[in-house]
Coordinates of C-alpha atoms in Angstrom, one line a residue:
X262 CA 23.0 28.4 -24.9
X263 CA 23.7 24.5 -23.7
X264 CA 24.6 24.3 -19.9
X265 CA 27.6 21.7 -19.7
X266 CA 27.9 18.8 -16.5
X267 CA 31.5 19.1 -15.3
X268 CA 33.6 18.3 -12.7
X269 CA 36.4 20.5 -10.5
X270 CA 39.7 20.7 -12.7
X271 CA 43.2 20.2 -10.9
X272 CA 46.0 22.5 -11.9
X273 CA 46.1 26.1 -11.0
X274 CA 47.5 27.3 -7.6
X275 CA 46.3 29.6 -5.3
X276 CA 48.1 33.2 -6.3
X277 CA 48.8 32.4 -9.7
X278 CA 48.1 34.8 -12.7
X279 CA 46.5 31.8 -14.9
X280 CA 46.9 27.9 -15.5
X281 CA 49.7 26.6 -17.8
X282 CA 49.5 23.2 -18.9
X283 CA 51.4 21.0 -21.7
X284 CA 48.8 21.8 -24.2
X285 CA 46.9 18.3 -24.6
X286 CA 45.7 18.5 -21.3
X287 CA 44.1 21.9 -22.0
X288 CA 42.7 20.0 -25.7
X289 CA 41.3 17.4 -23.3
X290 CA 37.4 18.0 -23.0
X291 CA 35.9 20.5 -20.7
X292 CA 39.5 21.6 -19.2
X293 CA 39.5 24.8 -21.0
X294 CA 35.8 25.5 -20.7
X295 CA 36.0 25.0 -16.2
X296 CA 38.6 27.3 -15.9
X297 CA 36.9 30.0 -18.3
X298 CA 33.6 29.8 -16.8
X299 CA 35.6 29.9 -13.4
X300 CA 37.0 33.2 -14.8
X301 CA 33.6 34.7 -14.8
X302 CA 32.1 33.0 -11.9
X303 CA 34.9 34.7 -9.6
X304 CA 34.2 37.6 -11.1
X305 CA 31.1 38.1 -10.6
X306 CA 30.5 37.0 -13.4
X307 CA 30.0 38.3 -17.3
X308 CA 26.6 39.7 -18.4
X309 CA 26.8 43.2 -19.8
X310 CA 30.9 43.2 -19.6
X311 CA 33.6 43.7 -22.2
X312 CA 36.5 41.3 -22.4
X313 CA 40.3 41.7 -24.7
X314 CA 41.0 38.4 -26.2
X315 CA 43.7 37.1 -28.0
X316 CA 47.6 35.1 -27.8
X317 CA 50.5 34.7 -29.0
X318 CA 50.2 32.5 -32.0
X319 CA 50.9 29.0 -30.0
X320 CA 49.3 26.2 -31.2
X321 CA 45.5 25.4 -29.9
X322 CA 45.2 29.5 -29.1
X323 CA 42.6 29.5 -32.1
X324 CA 40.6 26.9 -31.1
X325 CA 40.7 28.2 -27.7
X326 CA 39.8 31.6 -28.8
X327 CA 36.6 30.0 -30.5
X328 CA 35.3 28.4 -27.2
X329 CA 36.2 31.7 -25.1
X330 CA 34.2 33.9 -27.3
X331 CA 31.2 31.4 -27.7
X332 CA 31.6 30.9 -23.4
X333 CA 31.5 34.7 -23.3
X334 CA 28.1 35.2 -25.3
X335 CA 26.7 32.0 -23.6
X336 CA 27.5 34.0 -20.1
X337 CA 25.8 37.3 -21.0
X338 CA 29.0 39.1 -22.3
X339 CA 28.3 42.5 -24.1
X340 CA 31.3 42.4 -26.0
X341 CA 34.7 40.5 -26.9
X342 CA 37.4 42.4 -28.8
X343 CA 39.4 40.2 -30.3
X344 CA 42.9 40.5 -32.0
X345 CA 42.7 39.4 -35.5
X346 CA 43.4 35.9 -35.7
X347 CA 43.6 35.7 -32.0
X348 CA 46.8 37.4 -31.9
X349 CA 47.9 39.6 -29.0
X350 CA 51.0 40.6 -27.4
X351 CA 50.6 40.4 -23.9
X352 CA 51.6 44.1 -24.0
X353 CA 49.1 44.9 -26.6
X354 CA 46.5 43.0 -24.9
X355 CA 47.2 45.6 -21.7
X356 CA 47.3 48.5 -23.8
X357 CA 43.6 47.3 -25.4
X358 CA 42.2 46.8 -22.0
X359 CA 42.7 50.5 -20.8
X360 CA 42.4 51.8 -24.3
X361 CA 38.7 50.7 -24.8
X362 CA 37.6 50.4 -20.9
X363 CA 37.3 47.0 -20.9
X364 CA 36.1 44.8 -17.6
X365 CA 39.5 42.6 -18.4
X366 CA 41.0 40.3 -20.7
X367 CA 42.1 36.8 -21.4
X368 CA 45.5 36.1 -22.7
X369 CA 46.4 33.1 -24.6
X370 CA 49.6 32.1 -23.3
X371 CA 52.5 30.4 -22.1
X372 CA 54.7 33.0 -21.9
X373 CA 58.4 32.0 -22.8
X374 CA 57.7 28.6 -22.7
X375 CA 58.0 26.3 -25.9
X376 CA 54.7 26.0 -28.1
X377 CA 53.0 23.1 -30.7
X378 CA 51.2 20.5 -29.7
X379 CA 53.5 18.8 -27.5
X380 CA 54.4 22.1 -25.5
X381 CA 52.7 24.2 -23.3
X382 CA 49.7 26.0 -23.2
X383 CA 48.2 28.7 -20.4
X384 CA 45.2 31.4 -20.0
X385 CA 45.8 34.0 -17.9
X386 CA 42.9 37.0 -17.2
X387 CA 44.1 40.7 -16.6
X388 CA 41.6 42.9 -14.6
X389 CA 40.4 46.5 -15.8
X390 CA 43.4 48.5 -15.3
X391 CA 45.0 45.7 -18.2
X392 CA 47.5 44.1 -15.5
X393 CA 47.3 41.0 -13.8
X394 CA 44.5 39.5 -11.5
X395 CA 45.5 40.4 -7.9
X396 CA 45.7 37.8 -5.5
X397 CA 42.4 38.1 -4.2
X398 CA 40.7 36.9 -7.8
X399 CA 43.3 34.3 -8.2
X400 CA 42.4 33.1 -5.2
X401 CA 38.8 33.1 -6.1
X402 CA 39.3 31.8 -9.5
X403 CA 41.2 29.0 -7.9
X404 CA 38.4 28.2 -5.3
X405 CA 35.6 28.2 -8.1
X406 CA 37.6 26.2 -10.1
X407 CA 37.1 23.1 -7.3
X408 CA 33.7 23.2 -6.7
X409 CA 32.3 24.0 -10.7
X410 CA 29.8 21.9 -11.4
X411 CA 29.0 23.5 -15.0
X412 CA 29.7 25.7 -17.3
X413 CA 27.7 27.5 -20.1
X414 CA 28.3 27.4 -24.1
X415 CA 26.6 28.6 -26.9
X416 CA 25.8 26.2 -29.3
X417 CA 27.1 28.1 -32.6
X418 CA 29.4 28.1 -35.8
X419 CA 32.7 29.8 -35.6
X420 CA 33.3 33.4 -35.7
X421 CA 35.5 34.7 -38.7
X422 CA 38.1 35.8 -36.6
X423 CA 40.7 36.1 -39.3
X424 CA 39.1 39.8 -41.2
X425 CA 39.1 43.3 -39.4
X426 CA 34.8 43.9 -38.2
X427 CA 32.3 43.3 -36.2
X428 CA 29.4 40.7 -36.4
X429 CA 27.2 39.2 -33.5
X430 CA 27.2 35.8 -31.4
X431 CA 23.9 35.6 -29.9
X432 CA 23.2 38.9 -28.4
X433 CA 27.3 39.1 -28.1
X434 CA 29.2 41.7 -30.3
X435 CA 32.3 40.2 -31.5
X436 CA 34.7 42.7 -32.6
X437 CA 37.6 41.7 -34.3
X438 CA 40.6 44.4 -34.6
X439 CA 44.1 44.8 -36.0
X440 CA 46.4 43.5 -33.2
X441 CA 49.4 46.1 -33.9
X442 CA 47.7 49.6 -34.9
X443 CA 47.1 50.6 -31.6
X444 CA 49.8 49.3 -30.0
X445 CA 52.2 50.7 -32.3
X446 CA 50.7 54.1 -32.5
X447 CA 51.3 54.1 -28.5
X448 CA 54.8 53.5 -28.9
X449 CA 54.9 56.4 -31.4
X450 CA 53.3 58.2 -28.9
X451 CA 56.2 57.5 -26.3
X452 CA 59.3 57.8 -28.1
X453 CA 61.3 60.4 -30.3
X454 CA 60.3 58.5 -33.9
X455 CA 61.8 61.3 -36.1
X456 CA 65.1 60.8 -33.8
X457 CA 65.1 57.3 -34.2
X458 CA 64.5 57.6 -38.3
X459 CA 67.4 59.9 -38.6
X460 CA 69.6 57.1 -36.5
X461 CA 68.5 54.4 -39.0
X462 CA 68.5 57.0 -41.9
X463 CA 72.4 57.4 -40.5
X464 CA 73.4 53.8 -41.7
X465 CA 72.6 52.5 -38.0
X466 CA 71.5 48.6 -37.9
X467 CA 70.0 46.7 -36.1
X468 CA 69.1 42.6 -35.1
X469 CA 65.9 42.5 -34.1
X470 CA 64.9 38.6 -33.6
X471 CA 61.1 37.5 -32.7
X472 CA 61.7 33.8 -32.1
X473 CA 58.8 33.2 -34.6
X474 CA 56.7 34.5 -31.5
X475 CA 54.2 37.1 -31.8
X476 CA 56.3 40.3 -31.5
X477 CA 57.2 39.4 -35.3
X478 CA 54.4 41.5 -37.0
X479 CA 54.9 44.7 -34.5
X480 CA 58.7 44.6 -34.9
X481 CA 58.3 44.7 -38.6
X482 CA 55.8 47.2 -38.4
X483 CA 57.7 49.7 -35.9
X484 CA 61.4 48.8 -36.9
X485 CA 60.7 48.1 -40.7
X486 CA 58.4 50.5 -41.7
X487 CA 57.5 53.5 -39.3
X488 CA 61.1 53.8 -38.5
X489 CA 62.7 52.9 -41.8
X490 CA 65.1 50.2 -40.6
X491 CA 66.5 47.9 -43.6
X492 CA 64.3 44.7 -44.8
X493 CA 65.6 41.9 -42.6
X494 CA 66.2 43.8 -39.6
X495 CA 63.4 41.6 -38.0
X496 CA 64.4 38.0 -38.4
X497 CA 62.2 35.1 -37.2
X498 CA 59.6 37.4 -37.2
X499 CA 56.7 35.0 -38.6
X500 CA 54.6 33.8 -35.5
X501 CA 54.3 30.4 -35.5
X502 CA 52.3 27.7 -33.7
X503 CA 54.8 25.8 -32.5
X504 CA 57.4 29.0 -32.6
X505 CA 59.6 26.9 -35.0
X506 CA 60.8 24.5 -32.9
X507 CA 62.3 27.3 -30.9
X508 CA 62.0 28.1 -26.9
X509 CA 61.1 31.5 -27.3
X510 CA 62.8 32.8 -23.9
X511 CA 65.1 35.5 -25.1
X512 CA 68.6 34.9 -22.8
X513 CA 71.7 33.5 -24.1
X514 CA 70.9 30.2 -24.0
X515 CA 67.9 29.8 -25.9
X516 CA 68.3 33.0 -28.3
X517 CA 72.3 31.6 -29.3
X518 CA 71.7 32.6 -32.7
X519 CA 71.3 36.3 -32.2
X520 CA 74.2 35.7 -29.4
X521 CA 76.7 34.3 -31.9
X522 CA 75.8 37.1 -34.6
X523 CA 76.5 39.9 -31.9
X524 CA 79.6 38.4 -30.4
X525 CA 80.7 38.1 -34.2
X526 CA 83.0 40.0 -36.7
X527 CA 79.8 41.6 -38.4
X528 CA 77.9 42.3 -35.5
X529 CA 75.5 45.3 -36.1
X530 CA 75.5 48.1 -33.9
X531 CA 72.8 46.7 -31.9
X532 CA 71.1 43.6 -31.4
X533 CA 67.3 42.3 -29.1
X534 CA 65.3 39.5 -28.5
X535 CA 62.0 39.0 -27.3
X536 CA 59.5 35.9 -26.2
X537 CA 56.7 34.2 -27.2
X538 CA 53.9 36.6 -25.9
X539 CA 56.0 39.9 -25.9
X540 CA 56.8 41.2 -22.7
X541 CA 60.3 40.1 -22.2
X542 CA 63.3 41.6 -23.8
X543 CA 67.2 40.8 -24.0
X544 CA 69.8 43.8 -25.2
X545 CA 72.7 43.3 -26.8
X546 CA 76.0 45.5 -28.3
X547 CA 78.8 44.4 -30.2
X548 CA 80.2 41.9 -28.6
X549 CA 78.5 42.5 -25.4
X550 CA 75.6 41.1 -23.7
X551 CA 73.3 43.8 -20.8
X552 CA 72.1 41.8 -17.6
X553 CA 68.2 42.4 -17.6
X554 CA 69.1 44.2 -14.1
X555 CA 72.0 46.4 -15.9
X556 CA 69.1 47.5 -18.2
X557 CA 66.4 48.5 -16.0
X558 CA 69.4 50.4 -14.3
X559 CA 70.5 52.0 -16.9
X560 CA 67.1 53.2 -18.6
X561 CA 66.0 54.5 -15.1
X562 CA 69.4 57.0 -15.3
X563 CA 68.9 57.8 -18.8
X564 CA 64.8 58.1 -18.9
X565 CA 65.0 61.9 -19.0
X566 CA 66.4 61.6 -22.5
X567 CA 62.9 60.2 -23.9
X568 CA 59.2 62.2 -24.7
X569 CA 57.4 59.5 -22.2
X570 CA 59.8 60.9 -19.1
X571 CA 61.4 64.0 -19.7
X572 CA 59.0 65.3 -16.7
X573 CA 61.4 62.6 -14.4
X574 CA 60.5 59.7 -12.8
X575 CA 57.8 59.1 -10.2
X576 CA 59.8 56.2 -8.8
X577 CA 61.3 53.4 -9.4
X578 CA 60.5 49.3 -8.7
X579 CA 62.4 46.2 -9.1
X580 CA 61.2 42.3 -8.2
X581 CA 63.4 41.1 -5.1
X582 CA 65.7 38.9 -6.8
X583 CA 66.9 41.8 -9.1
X584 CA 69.9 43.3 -8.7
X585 CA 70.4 46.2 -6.5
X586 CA 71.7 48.4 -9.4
X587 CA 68.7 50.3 -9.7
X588 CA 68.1 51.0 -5.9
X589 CA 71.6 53.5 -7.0
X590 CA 70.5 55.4 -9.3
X591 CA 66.9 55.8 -7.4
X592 CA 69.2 57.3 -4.7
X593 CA 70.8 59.6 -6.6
X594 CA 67.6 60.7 -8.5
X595 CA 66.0 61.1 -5.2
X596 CA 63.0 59.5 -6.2
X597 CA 61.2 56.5 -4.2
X598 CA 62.6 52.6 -4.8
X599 CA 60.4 49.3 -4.0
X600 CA 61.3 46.2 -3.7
X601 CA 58.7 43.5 -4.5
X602 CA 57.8 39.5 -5.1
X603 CA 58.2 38.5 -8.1
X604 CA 55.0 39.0 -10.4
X605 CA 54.0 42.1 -12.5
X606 CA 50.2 43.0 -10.1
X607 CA 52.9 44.0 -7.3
X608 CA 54.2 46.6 -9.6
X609 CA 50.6 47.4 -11.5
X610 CA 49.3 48.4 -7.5
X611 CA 52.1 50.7 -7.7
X612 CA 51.4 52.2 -10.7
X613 CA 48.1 52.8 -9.9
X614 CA 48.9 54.3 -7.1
X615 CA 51.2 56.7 -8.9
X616 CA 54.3 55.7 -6.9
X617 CA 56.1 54.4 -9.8
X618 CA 57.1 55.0 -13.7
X619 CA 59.3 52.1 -14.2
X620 CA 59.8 48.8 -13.2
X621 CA 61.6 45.4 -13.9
X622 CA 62.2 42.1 -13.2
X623 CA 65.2 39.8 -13.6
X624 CA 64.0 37.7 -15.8
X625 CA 64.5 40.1 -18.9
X626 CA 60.6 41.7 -18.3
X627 CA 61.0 46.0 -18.0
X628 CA 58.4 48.1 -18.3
X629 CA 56.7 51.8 -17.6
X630 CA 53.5 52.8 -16.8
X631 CA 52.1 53.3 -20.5
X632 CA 50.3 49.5 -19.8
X633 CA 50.2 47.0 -16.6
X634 CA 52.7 44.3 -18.3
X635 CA 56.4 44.0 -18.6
X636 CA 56.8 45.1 -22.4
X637 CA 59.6 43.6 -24.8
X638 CA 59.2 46.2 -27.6
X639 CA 59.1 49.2 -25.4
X640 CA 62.3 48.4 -23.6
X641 CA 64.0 48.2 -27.2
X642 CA 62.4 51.4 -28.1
X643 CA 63.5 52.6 -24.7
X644 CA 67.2 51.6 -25.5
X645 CA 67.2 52.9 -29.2
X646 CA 66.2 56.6 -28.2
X647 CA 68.6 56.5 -25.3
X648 CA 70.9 55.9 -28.0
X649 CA 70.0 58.5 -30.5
X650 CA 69.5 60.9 -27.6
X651 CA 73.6 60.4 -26.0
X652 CA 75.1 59.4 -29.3
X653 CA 76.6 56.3 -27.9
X654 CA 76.9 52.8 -28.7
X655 CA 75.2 50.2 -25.7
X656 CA 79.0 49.3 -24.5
X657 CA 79.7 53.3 -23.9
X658 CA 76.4 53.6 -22.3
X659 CA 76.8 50.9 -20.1
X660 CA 80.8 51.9 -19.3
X661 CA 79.6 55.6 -18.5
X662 CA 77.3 53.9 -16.5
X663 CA 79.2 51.7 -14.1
X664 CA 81.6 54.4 -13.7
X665 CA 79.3 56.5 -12.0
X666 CA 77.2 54.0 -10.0
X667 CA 79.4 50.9 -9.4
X668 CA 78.7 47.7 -10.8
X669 CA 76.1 44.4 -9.5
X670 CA 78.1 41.7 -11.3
X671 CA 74.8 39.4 -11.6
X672 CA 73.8 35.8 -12.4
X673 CA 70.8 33.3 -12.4
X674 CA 71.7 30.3 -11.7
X675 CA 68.7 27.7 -12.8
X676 CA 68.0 23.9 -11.9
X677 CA 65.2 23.0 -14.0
X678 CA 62.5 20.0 -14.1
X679 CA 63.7 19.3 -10.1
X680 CA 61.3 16.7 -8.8
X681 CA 59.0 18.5 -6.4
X682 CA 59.5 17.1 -3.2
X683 CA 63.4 17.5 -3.7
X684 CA 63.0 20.6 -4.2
X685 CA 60.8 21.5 -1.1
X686 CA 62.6 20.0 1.1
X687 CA 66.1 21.8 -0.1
X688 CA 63.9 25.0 0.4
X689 CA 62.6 24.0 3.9
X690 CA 65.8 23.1 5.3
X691 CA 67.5 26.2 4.6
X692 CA 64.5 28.6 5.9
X693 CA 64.6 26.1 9.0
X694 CA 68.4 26.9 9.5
X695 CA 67.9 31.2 8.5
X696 CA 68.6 32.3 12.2
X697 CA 71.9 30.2 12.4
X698 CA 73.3 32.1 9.0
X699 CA 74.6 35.5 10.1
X700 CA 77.8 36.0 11.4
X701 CA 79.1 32.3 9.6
X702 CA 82.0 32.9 7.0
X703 CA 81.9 30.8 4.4
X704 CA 84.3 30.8 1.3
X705 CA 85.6 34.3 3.1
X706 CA 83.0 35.9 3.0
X707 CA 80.5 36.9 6.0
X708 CA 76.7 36.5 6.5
X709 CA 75.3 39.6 7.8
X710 CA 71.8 38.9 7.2
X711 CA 69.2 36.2 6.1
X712 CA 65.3 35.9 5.8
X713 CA 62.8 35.0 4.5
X714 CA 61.3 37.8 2.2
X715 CA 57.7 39.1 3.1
X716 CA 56.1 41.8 0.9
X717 CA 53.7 44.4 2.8
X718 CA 52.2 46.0 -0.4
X719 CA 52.4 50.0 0.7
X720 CA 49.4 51.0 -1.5
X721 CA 46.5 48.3 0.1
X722 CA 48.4 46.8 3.4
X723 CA 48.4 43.2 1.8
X724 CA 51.1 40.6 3.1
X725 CA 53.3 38.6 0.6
X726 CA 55.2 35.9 2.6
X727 CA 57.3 33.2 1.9
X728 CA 58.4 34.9 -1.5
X729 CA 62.0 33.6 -1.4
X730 CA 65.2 33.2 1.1
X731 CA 67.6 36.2 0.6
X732 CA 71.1 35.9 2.7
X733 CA 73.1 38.9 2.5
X734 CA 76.8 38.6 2.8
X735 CA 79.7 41.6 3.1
X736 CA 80.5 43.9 0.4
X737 CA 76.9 44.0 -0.8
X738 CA 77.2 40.6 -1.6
X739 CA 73.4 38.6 -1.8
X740 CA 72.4 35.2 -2.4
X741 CA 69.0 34.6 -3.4
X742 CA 67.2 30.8 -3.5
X743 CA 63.4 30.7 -4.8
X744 CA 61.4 28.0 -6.6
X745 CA 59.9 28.9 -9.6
X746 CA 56.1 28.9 -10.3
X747 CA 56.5 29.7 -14.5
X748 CA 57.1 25.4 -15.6
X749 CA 54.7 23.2 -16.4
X750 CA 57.0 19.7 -15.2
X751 CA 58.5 20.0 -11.7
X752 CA 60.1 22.0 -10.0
X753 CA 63.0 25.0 -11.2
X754 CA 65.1 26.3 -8.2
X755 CA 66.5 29.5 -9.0
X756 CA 69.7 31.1 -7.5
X757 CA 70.4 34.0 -7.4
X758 CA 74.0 35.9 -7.2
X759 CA 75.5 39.3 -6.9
X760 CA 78.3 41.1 -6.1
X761 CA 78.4 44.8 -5.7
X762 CA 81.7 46.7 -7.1
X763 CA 81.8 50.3 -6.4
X764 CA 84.8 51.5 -9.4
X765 CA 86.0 52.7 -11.5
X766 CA 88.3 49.8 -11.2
X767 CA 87.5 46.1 -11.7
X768 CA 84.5 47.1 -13.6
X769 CA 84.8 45.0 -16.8
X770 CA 85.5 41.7 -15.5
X771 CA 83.5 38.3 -17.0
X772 CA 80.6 37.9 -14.3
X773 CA 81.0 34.3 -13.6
X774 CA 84.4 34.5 -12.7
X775 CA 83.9 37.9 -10.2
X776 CA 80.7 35.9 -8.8
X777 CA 83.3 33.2 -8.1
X778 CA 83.2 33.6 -4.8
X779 CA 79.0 33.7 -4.0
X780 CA 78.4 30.7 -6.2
X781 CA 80.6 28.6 -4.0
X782 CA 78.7 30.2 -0.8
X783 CA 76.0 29.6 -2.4
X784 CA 76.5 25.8 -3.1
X785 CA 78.0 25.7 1.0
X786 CA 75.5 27.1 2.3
X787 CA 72.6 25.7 0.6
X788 CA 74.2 22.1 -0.6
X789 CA 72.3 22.3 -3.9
X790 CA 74.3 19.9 -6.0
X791 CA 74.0 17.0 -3.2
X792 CA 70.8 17.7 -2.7
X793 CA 69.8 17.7 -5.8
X794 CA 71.9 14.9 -7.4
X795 CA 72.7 17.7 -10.2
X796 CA 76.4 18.6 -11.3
X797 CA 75.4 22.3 -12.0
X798 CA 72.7 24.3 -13.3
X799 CA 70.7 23.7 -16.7
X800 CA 70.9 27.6 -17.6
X801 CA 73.1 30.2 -16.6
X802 CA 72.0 33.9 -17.3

């Protein structure tokens, strides 16, 4: 073991999951290494534990795997089990935690954003239960990270990290395991997989596109060849380094080929997307497109249909800037409904606690309680038996739907790569002005409510505040305005807009133009585009 000099880094804030960086300044020397060896000072730190390691396939995740393992043994580690050539859905990487009892897990990541050498890199560590670090050991990682001083290394070759087996790094075992068996056996474990065999059996097909992300061997192996879907139903599905040149964030925007080929002649009967580490999801019909908050909706009303739930729910959770739409059907199951800050440890606590089964975000992440992460493969999985199970097509599904419950037309408005200080200040002046709001009628429609959203977690009494400026308007109208943690240049302010309709009429209009009226309230109230110096927002979801 050689015992490194260093110096504090600068990067991760206080409450984050894990540091993301363009990836050269994690190649720089010793950046990586001081917030590892942070990881296990906060910790307390590694001797005798076992750690989950592994990525999604971005460039530098193999090199970084190599120091992480050799930081591990140089810190007293029992054990590292890593996926085979450091590859790891996020999801996976959960499911391998709680599967083999392991202390935590670092996860090679940047999530959605883009990869190669002149993207982004980030390492984010998951506690025991295989979610993310609560606040209290981000906070500590953050705190150790600006007083390190050193950090510990052993001085060895590289591990063959690219065969199935175990071999030893000092007194370290290294264990290196196939990164989609488990995972996909859980799956098989949750669904109906002889119902889903007869729908692709039936002539059913399918678009399944892995943005040359890490999802790409799993959707083979699930789609492909446990559930005999045609060769080519997974396309992209190659990881690569620098995920082809793609942004692998599965929305409209960035995933435009799958888009175009759903909204096409030949569309097939149903169409997904996931990201670059796995845990986000986008659905698609012919020639229609499901709102992430239309989907978590609409999986919480239908989960009775599938093995994992037939029992019913426990409850139900959504991130505050999702839509409402699930907070119906949660009333009309009569099970329990939280609303919580953005960030999957709210919703792990939850879990835990047994308060909830499902939960989802906005930002196309859904999951259950099978693992601690949002999870892009279930929520297919989840769509596909609801599918086999009502014998519907997504556009009936979602018609049937809003016919019962009403419909949240719902949009994200996004200004990206804002410099910071503009984007504080926007942020500051509207909290300062929150009291003023209600009762003012802007673009005809009424403020009833504003605030400032604060989170008192129901399972350990811990206070979220500051977690984003809600102003509710009549009609079960909302505007929601919140600066975005998940970039690596600036700032991104996010906005976000809904409008509830009750129906059956008025259900199938295009949600821009029914938001109409709450994105110019938005714009008076808030004065975005002046502030900002921006004619309108980068991406629209």
């Amino acid at each position: 073991m050689t015992v490194h000099a260093t110096r504090p880094i600068a990067g991760q804030q206080p409450g984050t999951s894990g540091l993301r960086k363009k990836t050269a300044v994690f190649m720089q020397p010793g950046y990586l290494e001081n917030f590892v060896q942070s990881i296990f000072d906060a910790i307390g730190g590694a001797a005798g534990k076992t750690f989950v390691l592994g990525g999604d396939g971005r460039a530098f995740g193999d090199r970084a795997a190599q120091v992480i393992v050799k930081m591990a043994a140089a810190n007293g580690a029992a054990r590292v089990i890593v996926g085979q050539g450091a590859w790891l859905s996020t999801p996976a990487a959960s499911h391998l935690i709680r599967q083999r009892g392991a202390d935590g897990g670092i996860i090679l990541s940047a999530s959605h954003n883009p990869g190669g050498i002149e993207g982004d890199f980030g390492v984010k560590f998951n506690i025991a239960n295989g979610g993310p670090a609560p606040e209290a050991v981000t906070a500590a990682i953050f705190a150790h990270s600006q007083v390190i001083r050193e950090y510990r290394l052993l001085d060895a070759p590289d591990v063959n990290l690219s065969v199935p087996g175990e071999s030893h790094l000092g007194a370290m075992t290294v264990e290196v395991t196939d990164p989609v068996l488990a995972y996909a056996d859980l799956m098989e474990s949750l669904f109906d997989f002889k119902a889903l065999r007869g729908l692709f059996h039936a002539g059913f097909t399918m678009r399944m596109d892995s943005m040359c992300a890490i999802t790409g061997p799993y959707a083979v192996e699930i789609f492909e060849n446990r559930l005999g879907a045609a060769k080519g139903t997974v396309v992209h599905e190659t990881p690569l380094p620098d995920f082809g040149g793609m942004h692998p964030d599965p929305n409209p925007t960035w995933a435009h080929e799958l888009m175009d080929e759903m909204m096409g002649p030949e569309a097939p009967d149903f169409g997904a997307a996931s990201d670059g580490d796995g845990d986000r999801n986008m659905i698609l019909g012919p020639g229609c497109y499901v709102s992430p908050s239309d989907s978590l909706a609409v999986l919480a009303a239908n989960a009775h249909l599938v093995p994992a739930h037939m029992g019913g729910l426990k409850g139900v959770a959504r991130s505050m800037p999702t839509s409402a739409a699930v907070d119906r059907v949660a009333a009309a199951l009569g099970i329990e409904c939280h609303e919580t800050p953005t960030g999957w440890k709210f919703f792990g606590n939850l879990m835990d606690a047994g308060r909830v089964s499902l939960c989802g975000e906005e930002s196309f992440g859904t999951g259950a309680d099978h693992v601690r992460e949002k999870d892009g493969l279930w929520a297919v999985l989840m769509w596909l038996n609801i599918i086999a199970a009502r014998g519907q097509g997504v556009a009936e599904i979602l018609a049937d739907h809003w016919a019962r419950f009403g419909r949240n037309y719902y949009s994200r408005h996004d200004y990206e790569a804002l410099p910071l200080d503009v984007a504080q200040a926007m942020m500051t002046g509207l909290r300062d002005r929150l009291a003023d709001l209600p009762g003012q009628w802007t673009e005809g429609l009424q403020v009833t409510a504003a605030d400032d959203f604060s989170y008192t977690d129901p399972v350990d009494g811990s206070v979220s505040p500051g977690q984003g400026v809600r102003i509710f308007l009549d009609g079960g109208s909302r505007i929601v305005l919140r600066l975005s943690g998940t970039g690596t240049e600036g700032a991104t302010l996010r906005v976000y807009l809904e409008r509830y309709v009750p129906g059956p009429a008025g259900l199938h209009e295009d949600p821009q133009a029914a938001l109409a009226p709450v994105i110019r309230a938005a714009e008076a109230l808030a004065g975005i585009r002046a502030r900002s110096g921006r004619p309108g927002p980068d991406v629209i979801t």
